[in-house]
Amino acid sequence: MNRRMKIIEGYCLLFVDLVSISIAYIIAILLRFHKFSRVDQKELHFMVFIGFLLFCTIYSFLFDWNREFLRRGFLVELIAVVKFNVFMALSVMSCLFIMQRGADVSRLVMGYFVLLDIPIVWGVRIGMKRMLRMYFTSKSNIVKIMIITKDSVLHKTVLKLKEAMDINYEIVALACVDAQRKGVVIDGVKVNADGKDVLDLARQMALDEVFINLPEEDKGYVKHMIYDLESMGIACHYNIDIIERPQKEVRVGYFAGYTVVTYSINHFDYRRMAFKRLIDIVGGLVGCILTAVVTPFVALAIRIDSPGPIFFAQTRIGKNGRRFKIYKFRSMYMDAEKRKKELEKQNEMQGLMFKMENDPRITKVGRFIRKTSIDELPQFFNIVKGDMSLVGTRPPTEDEFEKYNSHYRRRISMTPGLTGLWQISGRSEIVDFDEVVKLDLEYIDNWTLGLDIKILFQTVWVVLTGKGSK
């Protein structure tokens, strides 16, 4: 979606969402108390109302739940609205309980609000969807575009543009520069120009923009065409893809004074990454406090069980090959690294990881702190430092990393995490390193802040139940 449309859509939806929340909350208050004069603890209810509005604003801009709004159907929209309301109610209630005010909030008001807000927001959004579609496709807002291409990619170009263009675009002309195709209809669009008269046609017709797809064409010819079209005041889109990639993997921008096309599988919005880092810092600090509380007890148990230091430090591979020291409570005997080579033949993991269910190097206390994940607590210090994240991929050891191929290396293209998809998918039941890589890449390719929150909640459940931990 072009920038103008996205801004209009984003702010319109935020406005109607805020209005819908206000209406739903007012009705919920009236259903519970019948009159505003009878409302108990007005200050608390006003605080809850402001919390809803703040959540809506943050959720709209950071979680981008309005993506593909004009394209998604009624049922998909309803599911999105239900998720939004569930997250909003849980988040606000969690904040109230942290502030020790959760018990004072009227359960009926909260219940009425959620039951009312879902149909109100959904209904208003359906109406807004229709209004925005009408506005963007109105005569004054339609963008008339011409396609200039070659015979070899004629059909493919038209088909792809019709599928992917924004709803306010209309193909009004089609030119084939290297073959006589005038009069031929391609996917409902008539070819009405060739290489000789394409510029003459552009001068005479109503036209806003041009899309040029001329692979392996002479640069001089393309330059002349673009200069001439620009001089008419027509915007030109020139396809410079060297290799075909999904849209999210390609960016056009500037680098050291050069105009460049950037190819990258991973493109993360800086706002969401900043928010992810903020969550890491807050969660890491809380985790460090928890670690400080349990350290004396864990330290005593480790020292009684076996001689050696309390903490274990090991060099791991972080984002894009950066090395860092990872910290854990020691769960093995001091000669564990030396004995690893002797035990490699008994490795129960297929691939580049080492794992034994009954590893003789693990101490008695070590088995307990591993099963309960207590041994991982010092990693909160790594999270605060920025070496790790609360949620991410598993950081490999140096010897594992040295054996990586290109496919495996992509799993370290994101900051490693204390937990991730591998940890909540029954890590002790996975016996193939390729399956670990698959889960890590699935996380990278589908990363959202919502996915992180989901994994964090599931991690708590896995730790409490001991599922997948041996």
PDB file of C-alpha atoms in Angstrom, residues 126-398:
ATOM      1  CA  ILE A 126     -16.762  -3.343   8.308  1.00  0.00           C
ATOM      2  CA  GLY A 127     -18.410   0.007   7.610  1.00  0.00           C
ATOM      3  CA  MET A 128     -15.008   1.742   7.521  1.00  0.00           C
ATOM      4  CA  LYS A 129     -13.692  -0.944   5.160  1.00  0.00           C
ATOM      5  CA  ARG A 130     -16.474  -0.181   2.678  1.00  0.00           C
ATOM      6  CA  MET A 131     -16.016   3.576   3.013  1.00  0.00           C
ATOM      7  CA  LEU A 132     -12.258   3.382   2.477  1.00  0.00           C
ATOM      8  CA  ARG A 133     -12.703   1.134  -0.539  1.00  0.00           C
ATOM      9  CA  MET A 134     -15.190   3.580  -2.031  1.00  0.00           C
ATOM     10  CA  TYR A 135     -12.877   6.511  -1.292  1.00  0.00           C
ATOM     11  CA  PHE A 136      -9.709   4.924  -2.666  1.00  0.00           C
ATOM     12  CA  THR A 137     -11.450   3.672  -5.815  1.00  0.00           C
ATOM     13  CA  SER A 138     -13.334   6.912  -6.506  1.00  0.00           C
ATOM     14  CA  LYS A 139     -12.668   8.732  -9.775  1.00  0.00           C
ATOM     15  CA  SER A 140     -10.552  11.421  -8.120  1.00  0.00           C
ATOM     16  CA  ASN A 141      -8.317   8.921  -6.284  1.00  0.00           C
ATOM     17  CA  ILE A 142      -7.802   6.236  -8.940  1.00  0.00           C
ATOM     18  CA  VAL A 143      -4.190   6.075 -10.106  1.00  0.00           C
ATOM     19  CA  LYS A 144      -3.981   5.396 -13.846  1.00  0.00           C
ATOM     20  CA  ILE A 145      -0.933   3.321 -14.721  1.00  0.00           C
ATOM     21  CA  MET A 146       0.680   2.104 -17.938  1.00  0.00           C
ATOM     22  CA  ILE A 147       2.750  -1.094 -18.159  1.00  0.00           C
ATOM     23  CA  ILE A 148       5.783  -1.072 -20.456  1.00  0.00           C
ATOM     24  CA  THR A 149       7.398  -4.487 -20.879  1.00  0.00           C
ATOM     25  CA  LYS A 150       8.684  -7.159 -23.264  1.00  0.00           C
ATOM     26  CA  ASP A 151       6.889 -10.023 -24.968  1.00  0.00           C
ATOM     27  CA  SER A 152       8.722 -12.688 -22.909  1.00  0.00           C
ATOM     28  CA  VAL A 153       7.340 -11.348 -19.601  1.00  0.00           C
ATOM     29  CA  LEU A 154       4.163  -9.670 -20.858  1.00  0.00           C
ATOM     30  CA  HIS A 155       1.621 -12.086 -19.408  1.00  0.00           C
ATOM     31  CA  LYS A 156       3.550 -12.608 -16.158  1.00  0.00           C
ATOM     32  CA  THR A 157       3.923  -8.859 -15.526  1.00  0.00           C
ATOM     33  CA  VAL A 158       0.248  -8.061 -16.071  1.00  0.00           C
ATOM     34  CA  LEU A 159      -0.905 -10.986 -13.945  1.00  0.00           C
ATOM     35  CA  LYS A 160       1.446 -10.161 -11.059  1.00  0.00           C
ATOM     36  CA  LEU A 161       0.543  -6.461 -11.012  1.00  0.00           C
ATOM     37  CA  LYS A 162      -3.198  -7.148 -11.090  1.00  0.00           C
ATOM     38  CA  GLU A 163      -2.824  -9.515  -8.131  1.00  0.00           C
ATOM     39  CA  ALA A 164      -0.553  -7.306  -6.013  1.00  0.00           C
ATOM     40  CA  MET A 165      -1.392  -3.673  -6.809  1.00  0.00           C
ATOM     41  CA  ASP A 166      -3.320  -1.543  -4.340  1.00  0.00           C
ATOM     42  CA  ILE A 167      -7.045  -1.203  -4.924  1.00  0.00           C
ATOM     43  CA  ASN A 168      -6.703   2.417  -6.132  1.00  0.00           C
ATOM     44  CA  TYR A 169      -4.650   1.431  -9.221  1.00  0.00           C
ATOM     45  CA  GLU A 170      -6.121   0.931 -12.689  1.00  0.00           C
ATOM     46  CA  ILE A 171      -4.142  -0.376 -15.675  1.00  0.00           C
ATOM     47  CA  VAL A 172      -5.129   1.899 -18.557  1.00  0.00           C
ATOM     48  CA  ALA A 173      -2.471   1.024 -21.135  1.00  0.00           C
ATOM     49  CA  LEU A 174      -0.119  -1.796 -22.033  1.00  0.00           C
ATOM     50  CA  ALA A 175       2.944  -1.518 -24.267  1.00  0.00           C
ATOM     51  CA  CYS A 176       5.098  -4.328 -25.686  1.00  0.00           C
ATOM     52  CA  VAL A 177       8.386  -2.802 -26.916  1.00  0.00           C
ATOM     53  CA  ASP A 178       9.928  -5.770 -28.770  1.00  0.00           C
ATOM     54  CA  ALA A 179       7.013  -7.367 -30.659  1.00  0.00           C
ATOM     55  CA  GLN A 180       3.918  -6.392 -32.644  1.00  0.00           C
ATOM     56  CA  ARG A 181       1.193  -7.278 -30.144  1.00  0.00           C
ATOM     57  CA  LYS A 182      -1.182  -4.339 -30.657  1.00  0.00           C
ATOM     58  CA  GLY A 183      -4.807  -5.300 -30.232  1.00  0.00           C
ATOM     59  CA  VAL A 184      -4.017  -8.467 -28.269  1.00  0.00           C
ATOM     60  CA  VAL A 185      -5.796  -8.736 -24.895  1.00  0.00           C
ATOM     61  CA  ILE A 186      -3.637  -9.973 -22.006  1.00  0.00           C
ATOM     62  CA  ASP A 187      -5.568 -10.899 -18.844  1.00  0.00           C
ATOM     63  CA  GLY A 188      -8.275  -8.369 -19.664  1.00  0.00           C
ATOM     64  CA  VAL A 189      -5.829  -5.587 -20.633  1.00  0.00           C
ATOM     65  CA  LYS A 190      -5.418  -4.551 -24.278  1.00  0.00           C
ATOM     66  CA  VAL A 191      -1.961  -3.981 -25.770  1.00  0.00           C
ATOM     67  CA  ASN A 192      -2.211  -0.526 -27.374  1.00  0.00           C
ATOM     68  CA  ALA A 193       1.414   0.530 -27.987  1.00  0.00           C
ATOM     69  CA  ASP A 194       4.806  -0.746 -29.115  1.00  0.00           C
ATOM     70  CA  GLY A 195       8.360   0.529 -28.707  1.00  0.00           C
ATOM     71  CA  LYS A 196       7.925   3.257 -31.333  1.00  0.00           C
ATOM     72  CA  ASP A 197       4.731   4.950 -30.216  1.00  0.00           C
ATOM     73  CA  VAL A 198       4.698   4.270 -26.447  1.00  0.00           C
ATOM     74  CA  LEU A 199       5.912   7.788 -25.558  1.00  0.00           C
ATOM     75  CA  ASP A 200       3.456   9.407 -27.987  1.00  0.00           C
ATOM     76  CA  LEU A 201       0.630   7.450 -26.345  1.00  0.00           C
ATOM     77  CA  ALA A 202       1.778   8.534 -22.887  1.00  0.00           C
ATOM     78  CA  ARG A 203       1.684  12.213 -23.943  1.00  0.00           C
ATOM     79  CA  GLN A 204      -1.879  12.020 -25.223  1.00  0.00           C
ATOM     80  CA  MET A 205      -3.709   9.984 -22.572  1.00  0.00           C
ATOM     81  CA  ALA A 206      -4.761  10.431 -18.944  1.00  0.00           C
ATOM     82  CA  LEU A 207      -1.865   8.821 -17.092  1.00  0.00           C
ATOM     83  CA  ASP A 208      -0.396   9.122 -13.590  1.00  0.00           C
ATOM     84  CA  GLU A 209       2.297   6.461 -13.361  1.00  0.00           C
ATOM     85  CA  VAL A 210       4.231   3.950 -15.461  1.00  0.00           C
ATOM     86  CA  PHE A 211       5.588   0.537 -14.526  1.00  0.00           C
ATOM     87  CA  ILE A 212       8.613  -0.489 -16.603  1.00  0.00           C
ATOM     88  CA  ASN A 213       9.707  -4.123 -16.687  1.00  0.00           C
ATOM     89  CA  LEU A 214      12.407  -4.461 -19.353  1.00  0.00           C
ATOM     90  CA  PRO A 215      14.846  -7.183 -18.290  1.00  0.00           C
ATOM     91  CA  GLU A 216      18.183  -7.205 -20.137  1.00  0.00           C
ATOM     92  CA  GLU A 217      17.176  -4.130 -22.142  1.00  0.00           C
ATOM     93  CA  ASP A 218      19.756  -1.557 -23.245  1.00  0.00           C
ATOM     94  CA  LYS A 219      20.291   0.942 -20.408  1.00  0.00           C
ATOM     95  CA  GLY A 220      20.485   3.875 -22.809  1.00  0.00           C
ATOM     96  CA  TYR A 221      17.026   3.086 -24.196  1.00  0.00           C
ATOM     97  CA  VAL A 222      15.576   2.744 -20.676  1.00  0.00           C
ATOM     98  CA  LYS A 223      17.217   6.002 -19.525  1.00  0.00           C
ATOM     99  CA  HIS A 224      15.779   7.914 -22.491  1.00  0.00           C
ATOM    100  CA  MET A 225      12.312   6.510 -21.784  1.00  0.00           C
ATOM    101  CA  ILE A 226      12.432   7.369 -18.056  1.00  0.00           C
ATOM    102  CA  TYR A 227      13.751  10.904 -18.692  1.00  0.00           C
ATOM    103  CA  ASP A 228      11.007  11.577 -21.233  1.00  0.00           C
ATOM    104  CA  LEU A 229       8.255  10.222 -18.959  1.00  0.00           C
ATOM    105  CA  GLU A 230       9.600  12.195 -15.982  1.00  0.00           C
ATOM    106  CA  SER A 231       9.583  15.385 -18.036  1.00  0.00           C
ATOM    107  CA  MET A 232       5.839  14.846 -18.576  1.00  0.00           C
ATOM    108  CA  GLY A 233       5.328  14.721 -14.790  1.00  0.00           C
ATOM    109  CA  ILE A 234       4.625  10.988 -14.825  1.00  0.00           C
ATOM    110  CA  ALA A 235       6.018   8.863 -11.970  1.00  0.00           C
ATOM    111  CA  CYS A 236       8.081   5.876 -13.154  1.00  0.00           C
ATOM    112  CA  HIS A 237       8.459   2.531 -11.414  1.00  0.00           C
ATOM    113  CA  TYR A 238      11.406   0.628 -12.891  1.00  0.00           C
ATOM    114  CA  ASN A 239      11.784  -3.049 -12.015  1.00  0.00           C
ATOM    115  CA  ILE A 240      15.419  -3.608 -11.036  1.00  0.00           C
ATOM    116  CA  ASP A 241      15.074  -7.051  -9.463  1.00  0.00           C
ATOM    117  CA  ILE A 242      18.161  -9.111 -10.221  1.00  0.00           C
ATOM    118  CA  ILE A 243      16.530 -12.124  -8.607  1.00  0.00           C
ATOM    119  CA  GLU A 244      12.880 -12.598  -7.759  1.00  0.00           C
ATOM    120  CA  ARG A 245      12.149 -12.311  -4.050  1.00  0.00           C
ATOM    121  CA  PRO A 246       9.026 -11.764  -1.926  1.00  0.00           C
ATOM    122  CA  GLN A 247       8.370  -8.050  -1.398  1.00  0.00           C
ATOM    123  CA  LYS A 248       9.337  -8.110   2.282  1.00  0.00           C
ATOM    124  CA  GLU A 249      12.848  -9.330   1.373  1.00  0.00           C
ATOM    125  CA  VAL A 250      13.757  -6.424  -0.943  1.00  0.00           C
ATOM    126  CA  ARG A 251      14.243  -2.752  -0.064  1.00  0.00           C
ATOM    127  CA  VAL A 252      15.328   0.210  -2.161  1.00  0.00           C
ATOM    128  CA  GLY A 253      17.295   2.870  -0.327  1.00  0.00           C
ATOM    129  CA  TYR A 254      20.602   4.691   0.023  1.00  0.00           C
ATOM    130  CA  PHE A 255      23.986   3.449   1.189  1.00  0.00           C
ATOM    131  CA  ALA A 256      27.023   5.746   1.459  1.00  0.00           C
ATOM    132  CA  GLY A 257      25.680   8.036  -1.249  1.00  0.00           C
ATOM    133  CA  TYR A 258      24.607   5.240  -3.605  1.00  0.00           C
ATOM    134  CA  THR A 259      21.068   4.230  -4.521  1.00  0.00           C
ATOM    135  CA  VAL A 260      20.909   0.528  -3.758  1.00  0.00           C
ATOM    136  CA  VAL A 261      18.570  -2.445  -3.784  1.00  0.00           C
ATOM    137  CA  THR A 262      18.932  -4.382  -0.535  1.00  0.00           C
ATOM    138  CA  TYR A 263      18.165  -8.098  -0.578  1.00  0.00           C
ATOM    139  CA  SER A 264      17.556  -9.609   2.838  1.00  0.00           C
ATOM    140  CA  ILE A 265      15.310 -12.372   4.080  1.00  0.00           C
ATOM    141  CA  ASN A 266      14.997 -10.596   7.431  1.00  0.00           C
ATOM    142  CA  HIS A 267      13.431  -7.139   7.481  1.00  0.00           C
ATOM    143  CA  PHE A 268      12.169  -6.117  10.910  1.00  0.00           C
ATOM    144  CA  ASP A 269      10.398  -2.858  11.664  1.00  0.00           C
ATOM    145  CA  TYR A 270      12.647  -0.723  13.884  1.00  0.00           C
ATOM    146  CA  ARG A 271       9.705   0.333  16.095  1.00  0.00           C
ATOM    147  CA  ARG A 272       8.835  -3.254  16.938  1.00  0.00           C
ATOM    148  CA  MET A 273      12.473  -4.198  17.452  1.00  0.00           C
ATOM    149  CA  ALA A 274      12.866  -1.227  19.834  1.00  0.00           C
ATOM    150  CA  PHE A 275       9.788  -2.379  21.740  1.00  0.00           C
ATOM    151  CA  LYS A 276      11.166  -5.938  21.821  1.00  0.00           C
ATOM    152  CA  ARG A 277      14.394  -4.580  23.317  1.00  0.00           C
ATOM    153  CA  LEU A 278      12.419  -2.597  25.898  1.00  0.00           C
ATOM    154  CA  ILE A 279      10.584  -5.777  26.928  1.00  0.00           C
ATOM    155  CA  ASP A 280      13.968  -7.551  27.138  1.00  0.00           C
ATOM    156  CA  ILE A 281      15.406  -4.884  29.438  1.00  0.00           C
ATOM    157  CA  VAL A 282      12.396  -4.882  31.769  1.00  0.00           C
ATOM    158  CA  GLY A 283      12.130  -8.680  31.780  1.00  0.00           C
ATOM    159  CA  GLY A 284      15.895  -9.044  32.141  1.00  0.00           C
ATOM    160  CA  LEU A 285      16.014  -6.736  35.174  1.00  0.00           C
ATOM    161  CA  VAL A 286      13.151  -8.630  36.825  1.00  0.00           C
ATOM    162  CA  GLY A 287      14.958 -11.886  36.039  1.00  0.00           C
ATOM    163  CA  CYS A 288      18.208 -10.565  37.520  1.00  0.00           C
ATOM    164  CA  ILE A 289      16.388  -9.741  40.769  1.00  0.00           C
ATOM    165  CA  LEU A 290      14.917 -13.256  40.835  1.00  0.00           C
ATOM    166  CA  THR A 291      18.371 -14.721  40.152  1.00  0.00           C
ATOM    167  CA  ALA A 292      19.874 -12.716  43.015  1.00  0.00           C
ATOM    168  CA  VAL A 293      17.193 -14.073  45.380  1.00  0.00           C
ATOM    169  CA  VAL A 294      17.731 -17.758  44.523  1.00  0.00           C
ATOM    170  CA  THR A 295      21.521 -17.631  44.036  1.00  0.00           C
ATOM    171  CA  PRO A 296      22.481 -18.209  47.726  1.00  0.00           C
ATOM    172  CA  PHE A 297      20.337 -21.350  47.917  1.00  0.00           C
ATOM    173  CA  VAL A 298      21.431 -22.706  44.520  1.00  0.00           C
ATOM    174  CA  ALA A 299      25.060 -21.864  45.278  1.00  0.00           C
ATOM    175  CA  LEU A 300      24.954 -23.789  48.547  1.00  0.00           C
ATOM    176  CA  ALA A 301      23.415 -26.839  46.859  1.00  0.00           C
ATOM    177  CA  ILE A 302      25.985 -26.802  44.024  1.00  0.00           C
ATOM    178  CA  ARG A 303      28.936 -26.499  46.433  1.00  0.00           C
ATOM    179  CA  ILE A 304      27.709 -29.334  48.661  1.00  0.00           C
ATOM    180  CA  ASP A 305      27.101 -31.593  45.658  1.00  0.00           C
ATOM    181  CA  SER A 306      30.434 -31.111  43.851  1.00  0.00           C
ATOM    182  CA  PRO A 307      33.563 -28.951  44.060  1.00  0.00           C
ATOM    183  CA  GLY A 308      33.980 -26.069  41.653  1.00  0.00           C
ATOM    184  CA  PRO A 309      32.557 -22.629  40.793  1.00  0.00           C
ATOM    185  CA  ILE A 310      28.874 -21.735  41.159  1.00  0.00           C
ATOM    186  CA  PHE A 311      28.553 -20.248  37.702  1.00  0.00           C
ATOM    187  CA  PHE A 312      29.477 -21.718  34.350  1.00  0.00           C
ATOM    188  CA  ALA A 313      30.580 -19.443  31.489  1.00  0.00           C
ATOM    189  CA  GLN A 314      30.909 -20.612  27.912  1.00  0.00           C
ATOM    190  CA  THR A 315      31.533 -18.822  24.626  1.00  0.00           C
ATOM    191  CA  ARG A 316      28.452 -18.958  22.426  1.00  0.00           C
ATOM    192  CA  ILE A 317      27.623 -17.544  19.006  1.00  0.00           C
ATOM    193  CA  GLY A 318      25.209 -14.643  18.965  1.00  0.00           C
ATOM    194  CA  LYS A 319      23.555 -12.580  16.247  1.00  0.00           C
ATOM    195  CA  ASN A 320      25.334 -12.892  12.886  1.00  0.00           C
ATOM    196  CA  GLY A 321      28.376 -14.645  14.362  1.00  0.00           C
ATOM    197  CA  ARG A 322      29.129 -12.367  17.321  1.00  0.00           C
ATOM    198  CA  ARG A 323      30.747 -14.221  20.192  1.00  0.00           C
ATOM    199  CA  PHE A 324      29.692 -13.701  23.789  1.00  0.00           C
ATOM    200  CA  LYS A 325      29.977 -15.400  27.178  1.00  0.00           C
ATOM    201  CA  ILE A 326      26.772 -17.138  28.238  1.00  0.00           C
ATOM    202  CA  TYR A 327      26.223 -17.615  31.968  1.00  0.00           C
ATOM    203  CA  LYS A 328      24.509 -20.498  33.757  1.00  0.00           C
ATOM    204  CA  PHE A 329      24.460 -22.124  37.157  1.00  0.00           C
ATOM    205  CA  ARG A 330      26.949 -24.990  36.912  1.00  0.00           C
ATOM    206  CA  SER A 331      25.113 -28.290  36.446  1.00  0.00           C
ATOM    207  CA  MET A 332      28.064 -30.506  35.436  1.00  0.00           C
ATOM    208  CA  TYR A 333      31.313 -31.751  36.929  1.00  0.00           C
ATOM    209  CA  MET A 334      34.437 -29.693  36.286  1.00  0.00           C
ATOM    210  CA  ASP A 335      35.830 -32.096  33.650  1.00  0.00           C
ATOM    211  CA  ALA A 336      32.640 -32.059  31.584  1.00  0.00           C
ATOM    212  CA  GLU A 337      34.181 -30.435  28.489  1.00  0.00           C
ATOM    213  CA  LYS A 338      37.059 -32.953  28.398  1.00  0.00           C
ATOM    214  CA  ARG A 339      34.706 -35.929  28.805  1.00  0.00           C
ATOM    215  CA  LYS A 340      32.456 -34.704  25.995  1.00  0.00           C
ATOM    216  CA  LYS A 341      34.809 -36.118  23.348  1.00  0.00           C
ATOM    217  CA  GLU A 342      34.706 -39.534  25.015  1.00  0.00           C
ATOM    218  CA  LEU A 343      30.892 -39.519  24.951  1.00  0.00           C
ATOM    219  CA  GLU A 344      30.385 -38.267  21.385  1.00  0.00           C
ATOM    220  CA  LYS A 345      29.740 -41.809  20.140  1.00  0.00           C
ATOM    221  CA  GLN A 346      26.749 -41.988  22.485  1.00  0.00           C
ATOM    222  CA  ASN A 347      25.213 -38.785  21.117  1.00  0.00           C
ATOM    223  CA  GLU A 348      21.431 -39.230  20.832  1.00  0.00           C
ATOM    224  CA  MET A 349      21.003 -36.191  18.595  1.00  0.00           C
ATOM    225  CA  GLN A 350      21.256 -36.426  14.817  1.00  0.00           C
ATOM    226  CA  GLY A 351      23.321 -33.558  13.436  1.00  0.00           C
ATOM    227  CA  LEU A 352      25.472 -30.862  14.993  1.00  0.00           C
ATOM    228  CA  MET A 353      24.136 -30.867  18.571  1.00  0.00           C
ATOM    229  CA  PHE A 354      25.229 -33.112  21.443  1.00  0.00           C
ATOM    230  CA  LYS A 355      22.627 -34.554  23.826  1.00  0.00           C
ATOM    231  CA  MET A 356      22.427 -37.563  26.145  1.00  0.00           C
ATOM    232  CA  GLU A 357      19.397 -38.371  28.281  1.00  0.00           C
ATOM    233  CA  ASN A 358      21.540 -39.894  31.050  1.00  0.00           C
ATOM    234  CA  ASP A 359      24.637 -37.754  30.655  1.00  0.00           C
ATOM    235  CA  PRO A 360      27.149 -38.915  33.335  1.00  0.00           C
ATOM    236  CA  ARG A 361      28.736 -35.455  33.437  1.00  0.00           C
ATOM    237  CA  ILE A 362      25.627 -33.930  35.077  1.00  0.00           C
ATOM    238  CA  THR A 363      25.618 -33.699  38.870  1.00  0.00           C
ATOM    239  CA  LYS A 364      22.652 -34.641  41.084  1.00  0.00           C
ATOM    240  CA  VAL A 365      21.846 -30.994  41.771  1.00  0.00           C
ATOM    241  CA  GLY A 366      22.470 -30.308  38.087  1.00  0.00           C
ATOM    242  CA  ARG A 367      19.703 -32.684  37.067  1.00  0.00           C
ATOM    243  CA  PHE A 368      17.253 -30.854  39.297  1.00  0.00           C
ATOM    244  CA  ILE A 369      18.165 -27.329  38.228  1.00  0.00           C
ATOM    245  CA  ARG A 370      18.100 -28.404  34.567  1.00  0.00           C
ATOM    246  CA  LYS A 371      14.695 -30.033  34.885  1.00  0.00           C
ATOM    247  CA  THR A 372      13.300 -26.901  36.545  1.00  0.00           C
ATOM    248  CA  SER A 373      15.302 -24.567  34.197  1.00  0.00           C
ATOM    249  CA  ILE A 374      16.866 -22.876  37.242  1.00  0.00           C
ATOM    250  CA  ASP A 375      20.283 -23.299  35.608  1.00  0.00           C
ATOM    251  CA  GLU A 376      19.208 -20.793  32.905  1.00  0.00           C
ATOM    252  CA  LEU A 377      18.482 -17.922  35.331  1.00  0.00           C
ATOM    253  CA  PRO A 378      21.923 -16.205  35.069  1.00  0.00           C
ATOM    254  CA  GLN A 379      21.200 -15.680  31.369  1.00  0.00           C
ATOM    255  CA  PHE A 380      18.989 -12.746  32.386  1.00  0.00           C
ATOM    256  CA  PHE A 381      22.288 -10.893  32.784  1.00  0.00           C
ATOM    257  CA  ASN A 382      23.058 -11.691  29.117  1.00  0.00           C
ATOM    258  CA  ILE A 383      19.637 -10.319  28.201  1.00  0.00           C
ATOM    259  CA  VAL A 384      20.212  -7.008  30.007  1.00  0.00           C
ATOM    260  CA  LYS A 385      23.630  -6.720  28.300  1.00  0.00           C
ATOM    261  CA  GLY A 386      22.010  -7.234  24.901  1.00  0.00           C
ATOM    262  CA  ASP A 387      23.800 -10.475  24.009  1.00  0.00           C
ATOM    263  CA  MET A 388      20.495 -12.340  24.204  1.00  0.00           C
ATOM    264  CA  SER A 389      16.765 -11.698  24.104  1.00  0.00           C
ATOM    265  CA  LEU A 390      13.944 -13.162  26.181  1.00  0.00           C
ATOM    266  CA  VAL A 391      12.691 -14.921  23.045  1.00  0.00           C
ATOM    267  CA  GLY A 392      14.832 -15.963  20.107  1.00  0.00           C
ATOM    268  CA  THR A 393      16.792 -18.879  18.698  1.00  0.00           C
ATOM    269  CA  ARG A 394      19.138 -21.240  20.558  1.00  0.00           C
ATOM    270  CA  PRO A 395      22.734 -19.853  20.616  1.00  0.00           C
ATOM    271  CA  PRO A 396      25.132 -22.508  19.260  1.00  0.00           C
ATOM    272  CA  THR A 397      28.535 -23.385  20.691  1.00  0.00           C
ATOM    273  CA  GLU A 398      31.708 -22.510  18.794  1.00  0.00           C
TER     274      GLU A 398
END
